[in-house]
Short mmCIF file of C-alpha atoms in Angstrom, two decimals:
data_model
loop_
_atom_site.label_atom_id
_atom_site.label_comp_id
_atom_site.label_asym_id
_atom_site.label_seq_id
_atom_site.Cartn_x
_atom_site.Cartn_y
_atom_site.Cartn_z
CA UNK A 1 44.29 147.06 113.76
CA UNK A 2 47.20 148.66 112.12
CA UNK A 3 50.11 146.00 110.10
CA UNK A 4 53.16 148.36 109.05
CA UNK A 5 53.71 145.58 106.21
CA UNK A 6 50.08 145.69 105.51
CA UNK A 7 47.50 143.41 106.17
CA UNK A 8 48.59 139.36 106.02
CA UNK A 9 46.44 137.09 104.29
CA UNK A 10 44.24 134.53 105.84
CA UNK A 11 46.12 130.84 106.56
CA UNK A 12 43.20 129.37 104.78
CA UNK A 13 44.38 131.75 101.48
CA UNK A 14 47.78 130.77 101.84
CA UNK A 15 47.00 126.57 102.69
CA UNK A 16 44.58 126.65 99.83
CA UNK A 17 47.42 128.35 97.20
CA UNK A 18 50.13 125.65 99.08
CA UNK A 19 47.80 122.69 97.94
CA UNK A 20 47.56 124.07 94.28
CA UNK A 21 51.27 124.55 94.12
CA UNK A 22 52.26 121.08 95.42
CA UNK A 23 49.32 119.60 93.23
CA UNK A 24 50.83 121.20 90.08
CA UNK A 25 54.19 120.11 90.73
CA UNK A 26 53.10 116.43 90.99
CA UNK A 27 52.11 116.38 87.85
CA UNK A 28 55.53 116.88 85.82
CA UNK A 29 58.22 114.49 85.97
CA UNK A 30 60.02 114.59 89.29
CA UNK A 31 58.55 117.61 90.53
CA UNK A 32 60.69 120.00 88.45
CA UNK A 33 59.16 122.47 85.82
CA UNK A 34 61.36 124.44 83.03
CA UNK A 35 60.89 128.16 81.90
CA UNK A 36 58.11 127.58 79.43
CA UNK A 37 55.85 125.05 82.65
CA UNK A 38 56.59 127.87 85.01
CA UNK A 39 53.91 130.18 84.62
CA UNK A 40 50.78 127.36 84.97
CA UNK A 41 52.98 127.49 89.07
CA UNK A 42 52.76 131.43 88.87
CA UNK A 43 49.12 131.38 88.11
CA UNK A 44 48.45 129.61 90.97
CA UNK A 45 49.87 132.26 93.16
CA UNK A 46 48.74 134.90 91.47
CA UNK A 47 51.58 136.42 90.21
CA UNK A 48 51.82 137.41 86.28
CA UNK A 49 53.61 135.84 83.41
CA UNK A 50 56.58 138.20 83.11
CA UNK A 51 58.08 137.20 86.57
CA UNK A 52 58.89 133.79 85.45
CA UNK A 53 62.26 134.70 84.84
CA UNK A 54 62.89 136.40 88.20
CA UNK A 55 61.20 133.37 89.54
CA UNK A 56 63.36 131.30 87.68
CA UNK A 57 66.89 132.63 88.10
CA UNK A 58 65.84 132.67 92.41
CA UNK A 59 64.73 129.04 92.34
CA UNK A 60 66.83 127.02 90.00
CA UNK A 61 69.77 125.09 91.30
CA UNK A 62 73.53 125.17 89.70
CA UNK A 63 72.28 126.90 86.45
CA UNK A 64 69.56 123.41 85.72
CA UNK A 65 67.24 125.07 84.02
CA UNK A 66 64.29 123.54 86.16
CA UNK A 67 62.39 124.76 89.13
CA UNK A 68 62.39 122.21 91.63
CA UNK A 69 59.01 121.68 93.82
CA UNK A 70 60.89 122.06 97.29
CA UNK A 71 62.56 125.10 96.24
CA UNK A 72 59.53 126.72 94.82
CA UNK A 73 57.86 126.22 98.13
CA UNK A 74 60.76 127.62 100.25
CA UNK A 75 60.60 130.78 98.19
CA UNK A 76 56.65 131.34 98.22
CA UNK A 77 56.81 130.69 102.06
CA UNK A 78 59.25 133.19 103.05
CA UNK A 79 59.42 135.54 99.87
CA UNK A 80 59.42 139.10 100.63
CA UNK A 81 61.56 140.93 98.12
CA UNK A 82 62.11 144.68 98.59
CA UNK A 83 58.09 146.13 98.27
CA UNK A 84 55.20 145.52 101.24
CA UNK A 85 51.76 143.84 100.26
CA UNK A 86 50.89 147.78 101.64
CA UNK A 87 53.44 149.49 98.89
CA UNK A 88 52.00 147.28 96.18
CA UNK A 89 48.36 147.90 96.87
CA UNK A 90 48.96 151.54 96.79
CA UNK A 91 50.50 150.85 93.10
CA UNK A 92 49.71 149.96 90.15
CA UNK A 93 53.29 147.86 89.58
CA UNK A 94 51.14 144.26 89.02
CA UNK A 95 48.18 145.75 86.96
CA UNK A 96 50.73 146.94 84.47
CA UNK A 97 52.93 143.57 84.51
CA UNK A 98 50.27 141.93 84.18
CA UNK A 99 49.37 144.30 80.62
CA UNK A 100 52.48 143.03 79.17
CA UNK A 101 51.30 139.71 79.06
CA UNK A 102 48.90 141.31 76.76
CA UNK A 103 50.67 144.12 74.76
CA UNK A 104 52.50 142.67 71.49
CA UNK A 105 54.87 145.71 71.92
CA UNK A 106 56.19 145.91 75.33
CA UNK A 107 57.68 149.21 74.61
CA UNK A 108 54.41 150.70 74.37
CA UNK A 109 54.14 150.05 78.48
CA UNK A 110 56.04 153.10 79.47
CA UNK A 111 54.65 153.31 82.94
CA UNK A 112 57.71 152.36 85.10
CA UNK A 113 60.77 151.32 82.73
CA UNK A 114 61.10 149.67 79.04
CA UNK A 115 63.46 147.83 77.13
CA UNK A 116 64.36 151.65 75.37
CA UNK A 117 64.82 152.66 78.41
CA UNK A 118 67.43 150.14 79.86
CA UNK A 119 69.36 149.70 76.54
CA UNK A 120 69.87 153.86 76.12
CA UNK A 121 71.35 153.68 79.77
CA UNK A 122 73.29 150.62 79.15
CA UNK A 123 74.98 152.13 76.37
CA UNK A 124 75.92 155.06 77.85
CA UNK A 125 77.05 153.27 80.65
CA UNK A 126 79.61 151.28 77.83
CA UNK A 127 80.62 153.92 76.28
CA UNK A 128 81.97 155.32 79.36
CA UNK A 129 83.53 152.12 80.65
CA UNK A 130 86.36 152.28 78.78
CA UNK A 131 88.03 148.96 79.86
CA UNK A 132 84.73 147.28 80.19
CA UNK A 133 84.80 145.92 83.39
CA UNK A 134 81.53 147.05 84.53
CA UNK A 135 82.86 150.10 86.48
CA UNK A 136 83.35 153.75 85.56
CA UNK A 137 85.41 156.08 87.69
CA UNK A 138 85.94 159.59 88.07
CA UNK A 139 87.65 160.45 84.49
CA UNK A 140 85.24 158.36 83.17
CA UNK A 141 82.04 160.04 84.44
CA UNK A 142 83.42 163.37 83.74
CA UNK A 143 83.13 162.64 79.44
CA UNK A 144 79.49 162.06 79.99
CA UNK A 145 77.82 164.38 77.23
CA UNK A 146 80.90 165.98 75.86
CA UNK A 147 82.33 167.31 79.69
CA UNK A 148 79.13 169.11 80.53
CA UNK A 149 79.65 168.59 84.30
CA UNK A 150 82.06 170.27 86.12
CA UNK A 151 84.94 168.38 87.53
CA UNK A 152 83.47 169.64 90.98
CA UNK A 153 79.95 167.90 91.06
CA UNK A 154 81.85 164.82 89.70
CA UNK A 155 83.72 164.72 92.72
CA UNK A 156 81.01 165.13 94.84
CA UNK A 157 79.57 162.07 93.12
CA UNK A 158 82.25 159.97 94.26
CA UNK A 159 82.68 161.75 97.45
CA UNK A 160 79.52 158.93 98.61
CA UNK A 161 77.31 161.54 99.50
CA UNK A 162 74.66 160.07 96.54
CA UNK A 163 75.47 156.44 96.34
CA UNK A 164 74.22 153.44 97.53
CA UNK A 165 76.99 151.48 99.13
CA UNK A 166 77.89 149.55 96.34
CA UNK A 167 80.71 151.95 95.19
CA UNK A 168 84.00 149.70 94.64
CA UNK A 169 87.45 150.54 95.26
CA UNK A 170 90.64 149.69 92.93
CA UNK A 171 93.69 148.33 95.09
CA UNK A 172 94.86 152.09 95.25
CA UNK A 173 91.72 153.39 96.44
CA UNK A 174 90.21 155.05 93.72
CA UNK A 175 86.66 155.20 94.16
CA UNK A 176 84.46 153.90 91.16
CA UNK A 177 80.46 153.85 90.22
CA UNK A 178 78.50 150.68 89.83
CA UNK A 179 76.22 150.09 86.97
CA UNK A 180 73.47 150.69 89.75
CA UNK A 181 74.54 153.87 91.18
CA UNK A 182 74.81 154.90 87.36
CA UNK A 183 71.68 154.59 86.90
CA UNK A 184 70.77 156.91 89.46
CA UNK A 185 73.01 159.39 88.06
CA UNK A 186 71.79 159.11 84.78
CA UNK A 187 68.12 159.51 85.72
CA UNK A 188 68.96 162.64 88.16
CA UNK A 189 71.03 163.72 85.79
CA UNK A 190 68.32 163.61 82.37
CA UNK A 191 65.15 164.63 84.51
CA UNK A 192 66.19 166.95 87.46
CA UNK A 193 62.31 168.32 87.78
CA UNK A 194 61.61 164.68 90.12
CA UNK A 195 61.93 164.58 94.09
CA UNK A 196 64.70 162.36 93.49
CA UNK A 197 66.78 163.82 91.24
CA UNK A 198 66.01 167.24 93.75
CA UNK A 199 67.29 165.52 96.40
CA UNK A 200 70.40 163.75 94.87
CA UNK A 201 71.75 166.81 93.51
CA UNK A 202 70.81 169.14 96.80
CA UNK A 203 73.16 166.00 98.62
CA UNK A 204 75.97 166.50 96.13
CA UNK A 205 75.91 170.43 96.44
CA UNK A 206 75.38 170.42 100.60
CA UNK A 207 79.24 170.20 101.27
CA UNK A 208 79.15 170.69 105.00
CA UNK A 209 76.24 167.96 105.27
CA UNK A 210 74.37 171.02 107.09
CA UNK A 211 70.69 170.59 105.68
CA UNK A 212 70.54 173.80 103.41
CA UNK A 213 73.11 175.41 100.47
CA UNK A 214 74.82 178.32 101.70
CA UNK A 215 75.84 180.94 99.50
CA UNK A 216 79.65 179.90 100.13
CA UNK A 217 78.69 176.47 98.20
CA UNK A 218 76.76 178.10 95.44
CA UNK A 219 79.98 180.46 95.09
CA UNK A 220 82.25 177.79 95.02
CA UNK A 221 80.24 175.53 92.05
CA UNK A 222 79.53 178.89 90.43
CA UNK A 223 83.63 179.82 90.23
CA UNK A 224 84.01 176.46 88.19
CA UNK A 225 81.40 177.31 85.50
CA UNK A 226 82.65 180.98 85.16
CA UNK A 227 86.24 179.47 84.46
CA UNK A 228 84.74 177.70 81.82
CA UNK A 229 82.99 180.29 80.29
CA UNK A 230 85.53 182.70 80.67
CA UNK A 231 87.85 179.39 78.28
CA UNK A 232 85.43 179.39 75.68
CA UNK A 233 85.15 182.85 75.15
CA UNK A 234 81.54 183.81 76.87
CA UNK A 235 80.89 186.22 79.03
CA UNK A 236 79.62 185.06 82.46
CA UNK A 237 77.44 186.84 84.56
CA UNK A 238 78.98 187.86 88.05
CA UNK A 239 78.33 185.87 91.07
CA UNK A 240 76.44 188.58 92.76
CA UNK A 241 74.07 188.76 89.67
CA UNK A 242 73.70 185.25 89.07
CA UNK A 243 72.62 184.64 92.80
CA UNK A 244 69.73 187.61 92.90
CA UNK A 245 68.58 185.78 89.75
CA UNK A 246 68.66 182.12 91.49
CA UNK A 247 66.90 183.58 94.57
CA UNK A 248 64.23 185.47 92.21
CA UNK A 249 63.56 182.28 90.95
CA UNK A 250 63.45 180.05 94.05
CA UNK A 251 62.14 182.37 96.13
CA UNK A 252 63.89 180.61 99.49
CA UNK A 253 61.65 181.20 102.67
CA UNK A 254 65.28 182.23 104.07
CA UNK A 255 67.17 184.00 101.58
CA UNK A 256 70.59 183.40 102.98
CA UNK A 257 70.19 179.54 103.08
CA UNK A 258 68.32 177.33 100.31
CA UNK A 259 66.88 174.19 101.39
CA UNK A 260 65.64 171.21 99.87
CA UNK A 261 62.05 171.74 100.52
CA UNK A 262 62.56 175.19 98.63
CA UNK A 263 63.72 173.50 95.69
CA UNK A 264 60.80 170.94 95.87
CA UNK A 265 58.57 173.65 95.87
CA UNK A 266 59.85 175.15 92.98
CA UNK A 267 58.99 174.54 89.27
CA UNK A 268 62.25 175.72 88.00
CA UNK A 269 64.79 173.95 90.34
CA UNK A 270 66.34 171.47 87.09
CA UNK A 271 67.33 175.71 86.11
CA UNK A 272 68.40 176.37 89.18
CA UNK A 273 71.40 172.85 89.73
CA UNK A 274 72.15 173.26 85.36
CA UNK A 275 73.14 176.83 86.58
CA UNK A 276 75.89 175.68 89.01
CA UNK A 277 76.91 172.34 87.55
CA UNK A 278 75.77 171.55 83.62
CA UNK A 279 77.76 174.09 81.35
CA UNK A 280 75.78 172.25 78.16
CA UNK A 281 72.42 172.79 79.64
CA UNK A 282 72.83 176.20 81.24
CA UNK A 283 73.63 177.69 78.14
CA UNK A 284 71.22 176.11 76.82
CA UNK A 285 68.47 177.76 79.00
CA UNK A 286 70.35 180.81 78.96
CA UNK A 287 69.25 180.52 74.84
CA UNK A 288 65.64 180.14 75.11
CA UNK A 289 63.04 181.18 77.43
CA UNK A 290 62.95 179.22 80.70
CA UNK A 291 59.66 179.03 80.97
CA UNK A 292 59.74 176.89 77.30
CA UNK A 293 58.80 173.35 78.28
CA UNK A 294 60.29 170.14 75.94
CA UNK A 295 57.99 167.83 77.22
CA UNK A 296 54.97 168.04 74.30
CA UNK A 297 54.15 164.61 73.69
CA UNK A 298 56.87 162.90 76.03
CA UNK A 299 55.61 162.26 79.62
CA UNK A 300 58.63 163.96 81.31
CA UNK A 301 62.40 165.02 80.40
CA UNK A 302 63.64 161.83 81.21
CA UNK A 303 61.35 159.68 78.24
CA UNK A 304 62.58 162.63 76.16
CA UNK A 305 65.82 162.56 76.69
CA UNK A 306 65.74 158.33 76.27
CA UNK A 307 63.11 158.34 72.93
CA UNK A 308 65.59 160.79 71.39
CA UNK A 309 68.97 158.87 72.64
CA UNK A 310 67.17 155.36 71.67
CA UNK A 311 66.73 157.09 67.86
CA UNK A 312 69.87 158.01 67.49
CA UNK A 313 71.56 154.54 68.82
CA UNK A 314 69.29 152.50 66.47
CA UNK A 315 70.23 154.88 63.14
CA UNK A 316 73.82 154.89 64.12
CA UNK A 317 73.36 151.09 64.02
CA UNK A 318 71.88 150.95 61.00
CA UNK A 319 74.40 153.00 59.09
#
C-alpha cells in the first residue's frame, strides 16, 4: 500500500510515546519544563538534543521561558513541519543532528550547514544592508563582490523570476530581497556547479519564460559584459565567437536553443552563466585553464568560497 507522506506509525507507537510524554511532565512543577529539562521530553519522542531550541521557541507562551505540558502535546500531535517521515528516511538529516550532540566542535559537521557557514552569509548580507533594516534592494545587491554582476542579472533578480514570495515592497514600490531569498542568491551565486544554482540562474536568464535560452538572450547579457570590458580597457571577444565557444562547451542537443537539462548535463555550466553575467569570475576563467578545479580539499565551491570568506572575517576581526 502506497502513503505519499510515507508510512504512519502504529497508534500503539504513538499512545505508548503520549504516556511517556504526559508521565514526564508530571513530574516537574506544574507541568512546565525550561530549556535545560527539555531534552529528557525530546528523548522520549525520539528526537535529538539540538532541536530543543526549535522546540522551545514553537511551544513557549509570551516569551516564559517554559514549555508547558498542554502545549507540548498539541505540537507532537499535529507537528508536521516542512519534510515527510518519507523525505527524512531517505536522509541522513537526524543521524547527523543527532552527531552534534556528540562532536565538541560543531563546525567539524559540515554535512548540511555550520555556524561558518551562516555567519559568512550573514555578514555579507550586513554589509550590503546599508540602513540595516534587514532588506537589501537593487543598488544594494549590485556592490556584492566589488560590482561583479551586471546590472542586468540584478534586475532579473528582482524581476521575481527566482524568489520565493517573500520579496517586500517600499511605499514606492521598489522591490527588495529578504534575508531568505539572499541566501539563495548567495549559494547560487558561490557554487553554480549544483541543480539549484543551474536552475536559478537558467530562470533569471529565460526572459520570455519560454523553457530554453535563445541566442537573442545570450546576446543581450553578453552586450552588458562587452561594455564593461570594452571600460576597463580589455578586449572582448565578439558575440559570434563567444557563442561557438559556449555551444562547444555545452554541446546543446538543439544548437539554436539551450535548455536547462543541457546545462545539467554539463560539467562546465558555472563557465558557461560567469560568461554572461560575473565580469570578476569570467576573467578569471578566461586566466587559467577551465578545466583547473579549486575544490582540493573543500567538498564543493561553495565550502570554499565560505572557509576562505570565514578566514578572512575572523583576521579582519582580530586586527
Amino acid at each position: 500500500f502506497y502513503f505519499p507522506h510515507g508510512k504512519p506509525q502504529p497508534t500503539i507507537a504513538l499512545e505508548r510515546t503520549l504516556r511517556g510524554i504526559l508521565s514526564a511532565f508530571d513530574t516537574f512543577p506544574n507541568n512546565q519544563v525550561t530549556k535545560d529539562e527539555l531534552p529528557r521530553i525530546l528523548k522520549i519522542c525520539g528526537l535529538p538534543y539540538y532541536w530543543r531550541m526549535p522546540v522551545m521557541v514553537f511551544c513557549q507562551q509570551h516569551n516564559s521561558g517554559l514549555v508547558e505540558r498542554q502545549r507540548f502535546v498539541e505540537f507532537w500531535k499535529h507537528w508536521s513541519g516542512k519534510i515527510s517521515i518519507a523525505e527524512l528516511k531517505k536522509s541522513d538529516l537526524l543521524e547527523i543532528i543527532t552527531l552534534l550532540e556528540e562532536e565538541d566542535d560543531i563546525n567539524q559537521i559540515m554535512a548540511f550547514f555550520s555556524y561558518e557557514h551562516f555567519y559568512v552569509i550573514y555578514c555579507k548580507f550586513w554589509e550590503l544592508d546599508k540602513d540595516h533594516d534587514l532588506l537589501i534592494n537593487q543598488d544594494d545587491l549590485s556592490r556584492h563582490s566589488d560590482h561583479a554582476l551586471s546590472s542586468r542579472i540584478v534586475e532579473r533578480i528582482f524581476s521575481g523570476c527566482v524568489t520565493r514570495n517573500d520579496n517586500r515592497k517600499t511605499p514606492d514600490d521598489e522591490p527588495k530581497m529578504s534575508y531568505t531569498d539572499f541566501v539563495w542568491f548567495l549559494l547560487s551565486e558561490e557554487d553554480k556547479r549544483t541543480p539549484t544554482a543551474i536552475e536559478y540562474w537558467f530562470r533569471c536568464m529565460d526572459l520570455d519564460g519560454d523553457g530554453v535560452l535563445s541566442m537573442y538572450e545570450l546576446e543581450y547579457f553578453y552586450e552588458e559584459q562587452q561594455q564593461r570590458m570594452e571600460s576597463i580597457g580589455i578586449e572582448s571577444l565578439p558575440f559570434e565567437d563567444c557563442l561557438c565557444q559556449m555551444l562547444d562547451m555545452i554541446k546543446p542537443q538543439n544548437r539554436d536553443a539551450i535548455t536547462l537539462g543541457d546545462l545539467k548535463r554539463c560539467k562546465m555550466t558555472h563557465v558557461f552563466f560567469d560568461t554572461f553575467f560575473n565580469l570578476e569570475k569570467y576573467l578569471d576563467h578566461e586566466q587559467r585553464d577551465p578545466f583547473a578545479t579549486q575544490r582540493d580539499e573543500y567538498g564543493s565551491d561553495w565550502d570554499r568560497f565560505a572557509a576562505q570568506e570565514y578566514e578572512l572575517l575572523i583576521t579582519e576581526e582580530n586586527d
